[in-house]
């Protein structure tokens, strides 16, 4: 098995792309195009008066900066902890520049009424799309060179520390996306859970199991990361936690 000690990750954000998906519920999801600019709303959990979900995910100081975003099929309900092969087929990585940041109250009442369950101060981001890739390209394809500039060294451990100190006290759900790809969800508590997409690859004639996507939810904080990290045997054991689907995948 091949191991990569350096944990290079790409932080990214998940927003609700395009107003049309809320105005017309017959539209499954907006098709994003390069070289166009879109209004992207944060989410309907935002409430500045709440002790949770009160944070603007991109600060105003990042206006003019280029960042990585993810677009998921609305029916994936990523915060509802659902994934399937259909959603993975649809999911896209977007390189986008933050042009402006405003709030929902800045828009006319007709648009605002569409978002009746959103706080009027919910952040709205104006994002220029520079490039688009299918998430499958990152999961199964060769390295996407245009994403290299966004990689950072990850000082965290994909929450292995939490799993290691809660062994036999957390739940693991998992299902195969295909023969060489598995989706794993771990629950440390009611308010702390993680998603892992792990891909099995033959590298230098040895099997490696790589975390390619990671999401960590704790209270009002969510962290999405594209990754390329090869799991150790100890980490594989933590992710399995007596889950038979995992055990068969990592055999």
Short mmCIF file of C-alpha atoms in Angstrom, two decimals:
data_model
loop_
_atom_site.label_atom_id
_atom_site.label_comp_id
_atom_site.label_asym_id
_atom_site.label_seq_id
_atom_site.Cartn_x
_atom_site.Cartn_y
_atom_site.Cartn_z
CA UNK A 1 0.00 0.00 0.00
CA UNK A 2 1.26 3.48 -0.88
CA UNK A 3 1.16 6.24 1.73
CA UNK A 4 1.33 10.03 1.30
CA UNK A 5 2.42 11.76 4.48
CA UNK A 6 1.81 15.31 3.24
CA UNK A 7 -1.90 16.17 3.55
CA UNK A 8 -2.57 18.54 0.69
CA UNK A 9 -6.18 19.70 0.56
CA UNK A 10 -8.27 22.26 -1.32
CA UNK A 11 -10.84 24.12 0.82
CA UNK A 12 -14.11 24.77 -0.97
CA UNK A 13 -17.60 26.15 -0.34
CA UNK A 14 -21.04 24.78 -1.13
CA UNK A 15 -23.75 27.31 -1.96
CA UNK A 16 -27.15 27.32 -3.65
CA UNK A 17 -26.40 28.27 -7.24
CA UNK A 18 -28.90 30.42 -9.10
CA UNK A 19 -32.24 31.95 -8.13
CA UNK A 20 -34.18 29.87 -10.67
CA UNK A 21 -34.11 26.67 -8.62
CA UNK A 22 -36.29 28.38 -6.01
CA UNK A 23 -38.54 30.41 -8.29
CA UNK A 24 -39.30 27.40 -10.50
CA UNK A 25 -39.13 24.11 -8.61
CA UNK A 26 -39.40 22.20 -11.89
CA UNK A 27 -35.79 23.16 -12.56
CA UNK A 28 -33.59 20.47 -11.04
CA UNK A 29 -30.48 22.66 -10.79
CA UNK A 30 -28.96 25.53 -12.65
CA UNK A 31 -26.49 24.67 -15.39
CA UNK A 32 -23.45 26.85 -14.69
CA UNK A 33 -21.40 28.16 -17.62
CA UNK A 34 -17.87 29.56 -17.86
CA UNK A 35 -17.29 33.30 -18.17
CA UNK A 36 -20.68 34.15 -16.70
CA UNK A 37 -21.53 35.77 -13.37
CA UNK A 38 -24.09 34.35 -10.94
CA UNK A 39 -25.79 35.37 -7.72
CA UNK A 40 -25.29 32.62 -5.17
CA UNK A 41 -27.14 32.58 -1.86
CA UNK A 42 -25.54 31.11 1.26
CA UNK A 43 -28.28 28.91 2.78
CA UNK A 44 -31.53 29.13 4.70
CA UNK A 45 -29.87 28.28 8.03
CA UNK A 46 -28.19 31.68 8.31
CA UNK A 47 -29.45 33.84 11.17
CA UNK A 48 -27.19 36.55 12.67
CA UNK A 49 -29.20 36.45 15.92
CA UNK A 50 -28.64 32.73 16.42
CA UNK A 51 -25.82 31.19 18.41
CA UNK A 52 -25.46 28.74 15.48
CA UNK A 53 -25.46 29.37 11.73
CA UNK A 54 -24.62 33.04 12.23
CA UNK A 55 -21.40 33.24 10.18
CA UNK A 56 -20.88 34.67 6.73
CA UNK A 57 -18.88 31.95 4.98
CA UNK A 58 -16.82 34.30 2.80
CA UNK A 59 -15.65 37.53 4.46
CA UNK A 60 -15.93 40.87 2.64
CA UNK A 61 -12.14 41.04 2.66
CA UNK A 62 -12.13 38.19 0.10
CA UNK A 63 -13.89 40.27 -2.56
CA UNK A 64 -11.73 40.05 -5.68
CA UNK A 65 -10.26 36.70 -4.62
CA UNK A 66 -10.53 33.49 -6.64
CA UNK A 67 -11.84 30.46 -4.75
CA UNK A 68 -13.05 26.90 -5.21
CA UNK A 69 -16.76 26.09 -5.02
CA UNK A 70 -18.82 22.93 -5.36
CA UNK A 71 -22.15 22.59 -7.09
CA UNK A 72 -24.36 19.66 -6.15
CA UNK A 73 -27.68 18.57 -7.55
CA UNK A 74 -30.34 20.12 -5.32
CA UNK A 75 -31.88 16.70 -4.74
CA UNK A 76 -28.61 15.50 -3.22
CA UNK A 77 -29.52 17.49 -0.09
CA UNK A 78 -25.92 17.45 1.01
CA UNK A 79 -26.77 18.81 4.44
CA UNK A 80 -29.34 16.05 4.71
CA UNK A 81 -26.51 13.54 4.45
CA UNK A 82 -27.49 12.01 1.14
CA UNK A 83 -25.27 10.95 -1.74
CA UNK A 84 -25.78 8.63 -4.69
CA UNK A 85 -24.07 7.87 -7.97
CA UNK A 86 -26.48 10.26 -9.70
CA UNK A 87 -25.40 13.14 -7.49
CA UNK A 88 -21.72 12.32 -7.97
CA UNK A 89 -22.28 12.27 -11.74
CA UNK A 90 -23.79 15.77 -11.55
CA UNK A 91 -21.44 17.38 -9.00
CA UNK A 92 -19.04 20.03 -10.28
CA UNK A 93 -15.93 21.83 -9.07
CA UNK A 94 -16.06 25.54 -9.90
CA UNK A 95 -13.17 27.99 -9.94
CA UNK A 96 -14.80 31.35 -9.33
CA UNK A 97 -13.91 34.93 -8.52
CA UNK A 98 -15.86 36.74 -5.80
CA UNK A 99 -17.00 39.98 -7.47
CA UNK A 100 -19.24 41.34 -4.72
CA UNK A 101 -21.00 40.36 -1.49
CA UNK A 102 -24.40 41.71 -0.51
CA UNK A 103 -27.43 40.55 1.48
CA UNK A 104 -30.88 39.31 0.52
CA UNK A 105 -32.48 42.60 1.63
CA UNK A 106 -30.73 44.34 -1.29
CA UNK A 107 -33.06 42.66 -3.80
CA UNK A 108 -36.61 43.56 -4.74
CA UNK A 109 -39.57 42.29 -2.77
CA UNK A 110 -40.70 39.85 -5.49
CA UNK A 111 -37.39 37.99 -5.34
CA UNK A 112 -37.23 38.26 -1.56
CA UNK A 113 -40.67 36.73 -1.12
CA UNK A 114 -39.40 33.64 -2.90
CA UNK A 115 -37.01 33.15 0.02
CA UNK A 116 -39.64 33.42 2.72
CA UNK A 117 -37.71 31.18 5.12
CA UNK A 118 -34.44 33.10 4.74
CA UNK A 119 -33.25 35.87 7.05
CA UNK A 120 -33.15 39.19 5.18
CA UNK A 121 -29.44 39.54 6.02
CA UNK A 122 -28.52 36.20 4.43
CA UNK A 123 -25.30 36.69 2.42
CA UNK A 124 -25.59 36.72 -1.36
CA UNK A 125 -22.36 36.28 -3.34
CA UNK A 126 -21.75 37.52 -6.86
CA UNK A 127 -19.36 34.98 -8.41
CA UNK A 128 -17.74 35.03 -11.84
CA UNK A 129 -17.19 31.47 -13.09
CA UNK A 130 -13.68 31.02 -14.46
CA UNK A 131 -13.59 27.27 -14.98
CA UNK A 132 -15.69 24.15 -14.32
CA UNK A 133 -14.75 20.51 -13.82
CA UNK A 134 -16.82 17.46 -12.98
CA UNK A 135 -16.13 16.15 -9.49
CA UNK A 136 -15.64 12.73 -11.11
CA UNK A 137 -12.57 14.11 -12.88
CA UNK A 138 -11.03 14.78 -9.49
CA UNK A 139 -12.17 11.49 -7.97
CA UNK A 140 -11.13 9.16 -10.78
CA UNK A 141 -9.07 11.09 -13.31
CA UNK A 142 -5.59 12.48 -13.42
CA UNK A 143 -4.57 15.55 -11.44
CA UNK A 144 -6.26 18.79 -12.52
CA UNK A 145 -3.33 21.21 -12.80
CA UNK A 146 -5.54 24.32 -12.58
CA UNK A 147 -6.40 23.39 -8.98
CA UNK A 148 -2.78 23.22 -7.80
CA UNK A 149 -2.66 26.89 -6.84
CA UNK A 150 -5.46 26.32 -4.33
CA UNK A 151 -3.81 23.49 -2.42
CA UNK A 152 -2.77 24.07 1.16
CA UNK A 153 -1.03 21.90 3.74
CA UNK A 154 -3.68 20.53 6.05
CA UNK A 155 -2.69 20.60 9.71
CA UNK A 156 -5.78 18.67 10.75
CA UNK A 157 -6.27 14.92 10.55
CA UNK A 158 -9.66 14.55 8.81
CA UNK A 159 -11.07 14.13 12.31
CA UNK A 160 -9.15 10.90 12.91
CA UNK A 161 -8.19 12.34 16.29
CA UNK A 162 -11.84 12.50 17.29
CA UNK A 163 -12.51 9.00 15.96
CA UNK A 164 -9.44 7.60 17.70
CA UNK A 165 -10.58 8.99 21.06
CA UNK A 166 -14.17 7.83 20.58
CA UNK A 167 -13.50 4.35 19.23
CA UNK A 168 -16.55 2.07 19.57
CA UNK A 169 -18.57 5.17 20.56
CA UNK A 170 -19.46 6.42 17.09
CA UNK A 171 -21.52 5.13 14.20
CA UNK A 172 -20.39 4.46 10.65
CA UNK A 173 -22.67 4.32 7.61
CA UNK A 174 -21.30 3.48 4.18
CA UNK A 175 -22.28 2.46 0.69
CA UNK A 176 -20.44 1.85 -2.55
CA UNK A 177 -20.65 4.44 -5.30
CA UNK A 178 -18.94 1.90 -7.57
CA UNK A 179 -16.49 -0.98 -7.13
CA UNK A 180 -13.57 1.39 -6.50
CA UNK A 181 -15.32 4.23 -4.65
CA UNK A 182 -17.08 4.33 -1.30
CA UNK A 183 -19.02 6.99 0.59
CA UNK A 184 -18.51 6.84 4.38
CA UNK A 185 -20.36 8.83 7.02
CA UNK A 186 -19.22 8.87 10.65
CA UNK A 187 -21.21 10.26 13.58
CA UNK A 188 -19.29 11.35 16.66
CA UNK A 189 -22.36 12.95 18.20
CA UNK A 190 -25.70 14.48 17.25
CA UNK A 191 -23.92 17.67 16.21
CA UNK A 192 -20.67 16.27 14.84
CA UNK A 193 -20.49 14.12 11.72
CA UNK A 194 -18.18 13.68 8.76
CA UNK A 195 -18.36 12.57 5.13
CA UNK A 196 -15.54 10.78 3.34
CA UNK A 197 -15.37 9.74 -0.29
CA UNK A 198 -12.57 7.18 -0.58
CA UNK A 199 -11.23 5.91 -3.90
CA UNK A 200 -9.26 2.70 -4.41
CA UNK A 201 -6.38 3.07 -6.89
CA UNK A 202 -3.47 1.01 -8.08
CA UNK A 203 -0.35 3.17 -7.66
CA UNK A 204 3.13 1.81 -8.42
CA UNK A 205 1.66 -1.72 -8.50
CA UNK A 206 0.27 -1.30 -4.98
CA UNK A 207 -3.28 -0.62 -3.84
CA UNK A 208 -3.85 2.72 -2.18
CA UNK A 209 -7.05 3.96 -0.54
CA UNK A 210 -7.26 7.73 -0.92
CA UNK A 211 -9.57 10.25 0.68
CA UNK A 212 -10.63 12.42 -2.26
CA UNK A 213 -13.42 14.41 -0.60
CA UNK A 214 -14.03 15.29 3.04
CA UNK A 215 -16.74 17.28 4.78
CA UNK A 216 -16.81 17.97 8.51
CA UNK A 217 -19.90 19.30 10.26
CA UNK A 218 -19.80 20.44 13.86
CA UNK A 219 -22.57 22.64 15.24
CA UNK A 220 -22.72 25.62 12.88
CA UNK A 221 -19.38 25.02 11.21
CA UNK A 222 -18.99 23.09 7.99
CA UNK A 223 -15.74 22.42 6.19
CA UNK A 224 -15.52 20.96 2.68
CA UNK A 225 -12.21 19.80 1.28
CA UNK A 226 -10.99 18.14 -1.86
CA UNK A 227 -8.09 15.92 -0.86
CA UNK A 228 -5.61 13.35 -2.13
CA UNK A 229 -4.60 11.56 1.03
CA UNK A 230 -3.71 7.88 1.26
CA UNK A 231 -5.07 6.18 4.35
CA UNK A 232 -2.90 4.22 6.77
CA UNK A 233 -3.98 0.86 8.14
CA UNK A 234 -4.80 2.50 11.48
CA UNK A 235 -6.99 5.12 9.79
CA UNK A 236 -8.75 2.45 7.73
CA UNK A 237 -9.58 0.63 10.95
CA UNK A 238 -11.11 3.82 12.38
CA UNK A 239 -13.26 4.34 9.29
CA UNK A 240 -14.47 0.74 9.26
CA UNK A 241 -15.66 0.54 12.90
CA UNK A 242 -17.26 -2.87 12.32
CA UNK A 243 -19.15 -1.69 9.23
CA UNK A 244 -19.30 -4.67 6.85
CA UNK A 245 -19.50 -2.55 3.69
CA UNK A 246 -16.28 -0.79 4.70
CA UNK A 247 -14.60 -4.01 5.73
CA UNK A 248 -15.27 -5.58 2.34
CA UNK A 249 -14.13 -2.46 0.45
CA UNK A 250 -10.81 -2.22 2.31
CA UNK A 251 -10.00 -5.95 2.15
#
